[in-house]
Coordinates of C-alpha atoms in Angstrom, one line a residue:
X273 CA -0.1 -0.1 -0.1
X274 CA 1.5 3.3 -0.8
X275 CA 0.1 6.7 0.7
X276 CA -0.9 9.7 -1.6
X277 CA 2.3 11.5 -0.5
X278 CA 4.4 9.0 -2.2
X279 CA 2.1 7.9 -5.3
X280 CA 3.3 11.0 -7.5
X281 CA 7.0 10.1 -6.9
X282 CA 6.1 6.4 -7.5
X283 CA 4.2 7.2 -10.8
X284 CA 6.7 9.6 -12.2
X285 CA 9.5 6.9 -11.9
X286 CA 7.4 4.3 -13.5
X287 CA 6.4 6.4 -16.5
X288 CA 10.0 7.7 -17.0
X289 CA 11.0 4.0 -16.9
X290 CA 8.9 3.5 -20.2
X291 CA 10.4 6.2 -21.9
X292 CA 7.5 9.1 -21.0
X293 CA 8.9 12.6 -20.8
X294 CA 7.1 15.3 -18.4
X295 CA 4.7 17.6 -19.8
X296 CA 4.4 20.8 -17.9
X297 CA 1.4 23.4 -18.8
X298 CA 0.2 26.6 -17.5
X299 CA -2.4 26.8 -14.7
X300 CA -4.4 28.8 -17.4
X301 CA -5.8 27.9 -20.8
X302 CA -8.3 30.1 -23.3
X303 CA -11.7 29.4 -22.2
X304 CA -12.8 28.6 -25.8
X305 CA -11.1 25.2 -25.8
X306 CA -13.1 23.9 -22.7
X307 CA -16.5 25.4 -24.3
X308 CA -15.9 23.8 -27.3
X309 CA -15.4 20.5 -25.6
X310 CA -17.5 20.7 -22.5
X311 CA -19.1 17.2 -22.9
X312 CA -15.6 15.7 -22.8
X313 CA -15.0 17.2 -19.4
X314 CA -16.0 15.6 -15.9
X315 CA -17.8 18.6 -15.1
X316 CA -18.8 21.3 -17.3
X317 CA -18.5 24.1 -14.5
X318 CA -15.3 26.2 -15.6
X319 CA -13.8 28.9 -13.4
X320 CA -13.2 31.6 -16.2
X321 CA -11.8 35.3 -16.0
X322 CA -10.9 38.0 -18.4
X323 CA -7.1 38.4 -18.9
X324 CA -5.7 41.8 -19.1
X325 CA -5.5 41.6 -22.7
X326 CA -9.2 41.1 -22.7
X327 CA -8.8 37.5 -23.6
X328 CA -11.3 35.1 -21.8
X329 CA -9.2 32.4 -19.9
X330 CA -10.0 29.5 -17.6
X331 CA -8.5 28.0 -14.7
X332 CA -7.8 24.5 -16.2
X333 CA -10.3 21.7 -15.5
X334 CA -8.6 19.2 -17.6
X335 CA -5.0 18.2 -19.0
X336 CA -5.6 16.0 -22.0
X337 CA -7.3 18.7 -24.1
X338 CA -4.1 21.1 -23.5
X339 CA -1.8 18.3 -24.6
X340 CA -4.0 17.4 -27.7
X341 CA -3.9 21.3 -28.5
X342 CA -0.1 21.6 -28.3
X343 CA 0.3 18.4 -30.2
X344 CA 2.8 18.8 -33.0
X345 CA 2.1 16.3 -35.8
X346 CA 5.1 16.9 -37.6
X347 CA 6.8 14.6 -35.1
X348 CA 7.2 11.3 -36.4
X349 CA 6.7 8.1 -34.1
X350 CA 4.9 8.1 -30.9
X351 CA 4.8 10.9 -28.4
X352 CA 4.8 9.9 -24.8
X353 CA 4.1 12.3 -22.1
X354 CA 3.2 12.1 -18.5
X355 CA 1.9 14.8 -16.2
X356 CA 1.5 15.7 -12.4
X357 CA -0.9 18.6 -12.4
X358 CA -3.6 20.3 -10.5
X359 CA -6.9 20.7 -12.2
X360 CA -9.8 23.0 -10.9
X361 CA -13.4 21.4 -11.5
X362 CA -16.5 20.2 -9.5
X363 CA -16.1 16.7 -8.8
X364 CA -19.0 14.3 -9.5
X365 CA -21.3 14.1 -6.9
X366 CA -20.2 17.3 -5.4
X367 CA -21.5 21.0 -5.1
X368 CA -18.3 23.2 -5.1
X369 CA -14.9 23.7 -7.2
X370 CA -12.0 21.7 -5.7
X371 CA -8.2 21.9 -6.6
X372 CA -7.7 18.1 -7.6
X373 CA -4.3 16.7 -8.0
X374 CA -4.2 14.4 -11.2
X375 CA -1.2 12.2 -12.5
X376 CA -1.6 10.5 -16.3
X377 CA -0.2 9.9 -19.5
X378 CA -0.9 10.2 -22.8
X379 CA 0.5 8.3 -26.1
X380 CA -0.2 10.2 -29.3
X381 CA 0.8 9.1 -33.0
X382 CA 0.6 6.0 -35.0
X383 CA -0.9 3.5 -32.4
X384 CA -0.2 -0.1 -33.0
X385 CA -1.3 -3.2 -30.4
X386 CA 2.0 -3.0 -28.8
X387 CA 1.6 0.8 -27.8
X388 CA -1.9 0.0 -26.4
X389 CA -0.8 -2.8 -24.5
X390 CA 2.1 -0.9 -22.9
X391 CA -0.5 1.9 -21.8
X392 CA -2.9 -0.6 -20.4
X393 CA 0.2 -2.0 -18.7
X394 CA 1.2 1.3 -17.3
X395 CA -2.4 1.6 -16.0
X396 CA -2.2 -1.6 -14.2
X397 CA 1.1 -0.7 -12.8
X398 CA -0.1 2.5 -11.6
X399 CA -2.9 0.8 -9.6
X400 CA -0.7 -1.7 -8.1
X401 CA 1.8 0.9 -7.0
X402 CA -1.0 2.3 -5.0
X403 CA -2.6 -1.1 -3.7
X404 CA -2.4 -4.8 -5.1
X405 CA -6.1 -5.2 -4.4
X406 CA -7.0 -3.5 -7.4
X407 CA -8.9 -4.3 -10.9
X408 CA -8.6 -2.8 -14.2
X409 CA -11.9 -3.2 -16.2
X410 CA -11.3 -3.1 -19.9
X411 CA -14.3 -2.6 -22.8
X412 CA -14.0 -1.6 -26.3
X413 CA -16.2 1.5 -27.5
X414 CA -15.9 0.4 -31.2
X415 CA -17.7 -3.0 -30.5
X416 CA -20.3 -1.3 -28.5
X417 CA -21.1 1.4 -30.9
X418 CA -21.3 -1.0 -33.5
X419 CA -23.8 -3.2 -31.9
X420 CA -25.7 0.0 -30.7
X421 CA -25.7 1.5 -33.8
X422 CA -27.4 -1.8 -35.4
X423 CA -29.9 -1.8 -32.5
X424 CA -30.9 1.8 -33.3
X425 CA -29.2 4.7 -35.1
X426 CA -31.2 7.3 -33.2
X427 CA -29.3 9.5 -30.9
X428 CA -31.5 9.6 -28.0
X429 CA -32.2 5.7 -28.2
X430 CA -28.3 5.2 -28.3
X431 CA -27.9 7.6 -25.5
X432 CA -30.5 5.8 -23.2
X433 CA -28.9 2.4 -24.3
X434 CA -25.2 3.5 -23.2
X435 CA -26.8 4.6 -19.9
X436 CA -28.3 1.1 -19.3
X437 CA -25.2 -0.4 -20.4
X438 CA -23.2 1.5 -17.8
X439 CA -25.6 0.5 -15.1
X440 CA -25.5 -3.2 -16.0
X441 CA -29.5 -3.0 -16.2
X442 CA -30.2 -6.3 -18.0
X443 CA -33.9 -6.0 -17.4
X444 CA -34.3 -2.5 -18.7
X445 CA -32.0 -3.1 -21.7
X446 CA -34.0 -6.1 -22.8
X447 CA -37.3 -4.1 -22.4
X448 CA -35.9 -1.4 -24.5
X449 CA -34.6 -3.4 -27.2
X450 CA -37.7 -5.5 -27.5
X451 CA -39.7 -2.2 -27.7
X452 CA -37.6 0.0 -30.2
X453 CA -34.4 -2.1 -31.3
X454 CA -34.3 -3.2 -35.1
X455 CA -31.7 -5.9 -34.8
X456 CA -32.5 -8.6 -32.1
X457 CA -29.4 -10.4 -32.9
X458 CA -27.1 -7.3 -32.2
X459 CA -29.3 -6.6 -28.9
X460 CA -28.9 -10.1 -27.9
X461 CA -25.1 -10.0 -28.3
X462 CA -24.9 -6.5 -26.4
X463 CA -26.8 -8.0 -23.6
X464 CA -24.7 -11.2 -23.3
X465 CA -21.5 -9.1 -23.5
X466 CA -22.8 -6.9 -20.6
X467 CA -23.4 -10.4 -18.7
X468 CA -20.2 -11.7 -19.3
X469 CA -18.3 -12.9 -16.2
X470 CA -15.5 -14.7 -18.2
X471 CA -12.5 -13.2 -20.3
X472 CA -11.4 -12.9 -23.8
X473 CA -12.4 -16.3 -25.0
X474 CA -16.3 -16.0 -23.8
X475 CA -16.3 -12.5 -25.5
X476 CA -14.9 -14.2 -28.6
X477 CA -17.4 -16.9 -28.7
X478 CA -20.2 -14.4 -28.5
X479 CA -19.0 -12.3 -31.5
X480 CA -17.6 -15.0 -33.6
X481 CA -18.8 -14.6 -37.2
X482 CA -20.0 -10.8 -36.2
X483 CA -18.7 -7.8 -38.1
X484 CA -17.3 -6.9 -34.5
X485 CA -15.2 -10.2 -34.7
X486 CA -11.8 -8.4 -36.0
X487 CA -12.0 -5.6 -33.2
X488 CA -12.8 -8.1 -30.7
X489 CA -9.8 -10.3 -31.7
X490 CA -7.8 -7.2 -31.6
X491 CA -9.1 -6.5 -28.0
X492 CA -8.3 -10.2 -27.0
X493 CA -4.8 -10.2 -28.0
X494 CA -4.2 -6.8 -26.1
X495 CA -6.1 -8.0 -22.9
X496 CA -4.2 -11.2 -23.2
X497 CA -1.0 -9.8 -23.3
X498 CA -1.4 -7.6 -20.2
X499 CA -3.4 -10.4 -18.4
X500 CA 0.0 -12.6 -18.8
X501 CA 1.7 -9.9 -16.6
X502 CA -1.1 -9.3 -13.8
X503 CA -4.1 -10.9 -13.0
X504 CA -6.2 -8.0 -12.2
X505 CA -7.3 -7.2 -15.7
X506 CA -10.9 -8.0 -16.4
X507 CA -13.2 -7.6 -19.6
X508 CA -16.3 -5.7 -18.8
X509 CA -18.6 -4.0 -21.2
X510 CA -20.3 -1.9 -18.9
X511 CA -17.1 0.4 -19.0
X512 CA -18.3 2.9 -21.6
X513 CA -17.5 6.8 -22.5
X514 CA -18.7 9.4 -24.9
X515 CA -18.7 8.0 -28.6
X516 CA -18.0 11.7 -29.8
X517 CA -14.5 11.2 -28.1
X518 CA -13.7 7.8 -27.4
X519 CA -13.2 4.8 -29.8
X520 CA -11.6 1.5 -29.2
X521 CA -10.5 0.4 -26.0
X522 CA -11.5 2.1 -22.7
X523 CA -11.1 1.1 -19.0
X524 CA -11.4 2.2 -15.6
X525 CA -9.3 1.2 -12.4
X526 CA -10.7 0.4 -9.1
X527 CA -8.8 -0.2 -5.5
X528 CA -10.6 -1.9 -2.6
X529 CA -11.9 0.8 0.0
X530 CA -12.6 3.3 -2.5
X531 CA -16.2 3.3 -4.1
X532 CA -15.6 5.1 -7.4
X533 CA -12.7 4.7 -10.1
X534 CA -9.4 5.9 -9.1
X535 CA -8.0 5.8 -12.9
X536 CA -9.8 6.4 -15.9
X537 CA -8.7 6.1 -19.6
X538 CA -9.1 5.0 -23.2
X539 CA -8.3 5.6 -26.9
X540 CA -9.4 9.2 -28.1
X541 CA -9.2 9.5 -31.9
X542 CA -12.2 10.9 -32.4
X543 CA -11.3 13.8 -30.0
X544 CA -8.2 14.3 -32.2
X545 CA -10.2 14.4 -35.1
X546 CA -12.7 17.0 -33.5
X547 CA -9.7 19.0 -32.8
X548 CA -8.1 18.8 -36.2
X549 CA -5.6 16.3 -35.6
X550 CA -5.0 13.0 -37.6
X551 CA -2.9 11.3 -35.0
X552 CA -4.4 8.4 -32.9
X553 CA -4.2 8.9 -29.2
X554 CA -4.5 6.8 -25.7
X555 CA -4.3 7.7 -22.3
X556 CA -5.2 7.6 -18.7
X557 CA -5.4 9.8 -15.6
X558 CA -4.9 8.8 -12.0
X559 CA -7.2 10.8 -9.5
X560 CA -4.5 11.3 -6.8
X561 CA -7.3 13.3 -4.6
X562 CA -9.2 10.0 -4.2
X563 CA -6.0 8.1 -2.8
X564 CA -6.6 10.4 0.4
X565 CA -9.7 8.4 0.9
X566 CA -7.8 5.3 1.0
X567 CA -5.2 6.6 3.5
X568 CA -8.1 7.2 5.9
X569 CA -9.5 3.6 5.3
X570 CA -6.2 1.9 5.4
X571 CA -4.7 3.6 8.3
X572 CA -5.8 1.0 11.3
X573 CA -3.4 2.7 13.6
X574 CA -2.8 6.4 14.3
X575 CA 0.9 5.6 15.0
X576 CA 3.1 2.4 15.2
X577 CA 4.6 3.1 18.6
X578 CA 4.0 5.3 21.7
X579 CA 6.7 6.2 23.6
X580 CA 6.0 7.3 27.0
X581 CA 8.7 9.1 29.2
X582 CA 9.1 11.4 32.3
X583 CA 11.7 13.6 33.8
X584 CA 13.8 10.8 34.7
X585 CA 15.0 10.3 31.4
X586 CA 17.3 13.2 29.8
X587 CA 16.2 14.6 26.7
X588 CA 19.0 13.2 24.6
X589 CA 18.1 9.8 25.6
X590 CA 14.5 10.3 24.9
X591 CA 15.4 11.6 21.3
X592 CA 18.1 8.6 21.0
X593 CA 15.4 5.9 21.9
X594 CA 12.7 7.4 19.5
X595 CA 15.3 7.4 16.5
X596 CA 16.0 3.7 17.4
X597 CA 12.5 2.8 17.3
X598 CA 11.9 4.7 13.9
X599 CA 15.0 2.9 12.5
X600 CA 13.0 0.0 11.0
X601 CA 10.5 2.5 9.3
X602 CA 8.0 2.8 12.2
X603 CA 6.2 6.2 13.4
X604 CA 6.8 6.9 17.0
X605 CA 5.0 9.5 19.0
X606 CA 7.0 10.7 22.1
X607 CA 4.4 11.5 25.0
X608 CA 4.3 12.0 28.8
X609 CA 1.0 10.6 29.0
X610 CA -1.0 8.0 26.7
X611 CA -3.6 10.4 24.8
X612 CA -7.2 8.8 25.0
X613 CA -8.5 7.4 21.7
X614 CA -5.2 7.0 20.2
X615 CA -4.7 3.6 18.2
X616 CA -1.2 2.0 18.4
X617 CA 0.6 -1.1 17.8
X618 CA 2.7 -1.0 20.8
X619 CA 3.6 0.9 23.9
X620 CA 6.9 1.6 25.1
X621 CA 7.1 2.9 28.8
X622 CA 10.2 4.5 29.9
X623 CA 8.9 6.5 33.0
X624 CA 10.7 5.6 36.1
X625 CA 10.0 2.5 37.9
X626 CA 8.3 0.8 34.5

């Protein structure tokens, strides 16, 4: 288990070990960038202000949009960058703005299956650097989009369909498809995928002979390669995102003790096209602010050792003893009296006569 104070450094070393370079950005960005892409943001609330030159600016609510905006497509090969930045937005379920610490990476360029597998591997390693009790759920928006389009091409219907998929609401999904769906075979396959409790083999069996099979086979190769290095990767087609921006593989990461995802990412070629770029792109963000919740859950003890002293011990002896107790990495609190309500692993009582 790693605490929030150490997570940032661990992720930085991890990403650099795979050849990623740190991306540094300004705290401010032109408001228009976020206005054009509001639906890509976690929240559409943005802190805006007029700069001294009259230009409308915003405190950045997102990092990916800024990286894409500054992407130089004249570069050959893949551009691999990571970041550790504060963003300013209203988190889901909250009522006010917060400054949120966020780390992550983006891989931009001509993506192949290895590059995508590497990003998923880094997502897994990011989770495991925080806690080994973790899960990375992986889906594919290309497969989901293909099936939903065949069930119904109408925007409102597909939006409702995706909402039910994300909720894993099988009953309502069946009712909706029966009432309005035009392709019962596609509906049946989508429902089976949402109900999937297995892995890639089961997914391929459901889609064998389907137009989605090529995409499913590519997903299976990628997931299998990553799963060979970690058993926390699961196929879960309830993981969805906005089709206007995302295509291909999407994923979310979870850690025991935190009710919401602490990592989220996917392939977003559609966002690149929307912003006038031709490159492929995939990336993810780790929500470091949520790890603070994990610290609270995980800290069974307030301190490892309570050292109780009195005036019979010289100051240097108290300090030397405390340093000795800390030598194995333990935390030590030196006190004259045991505080009420404190949780500790052990007491060392050095008062006279004890």
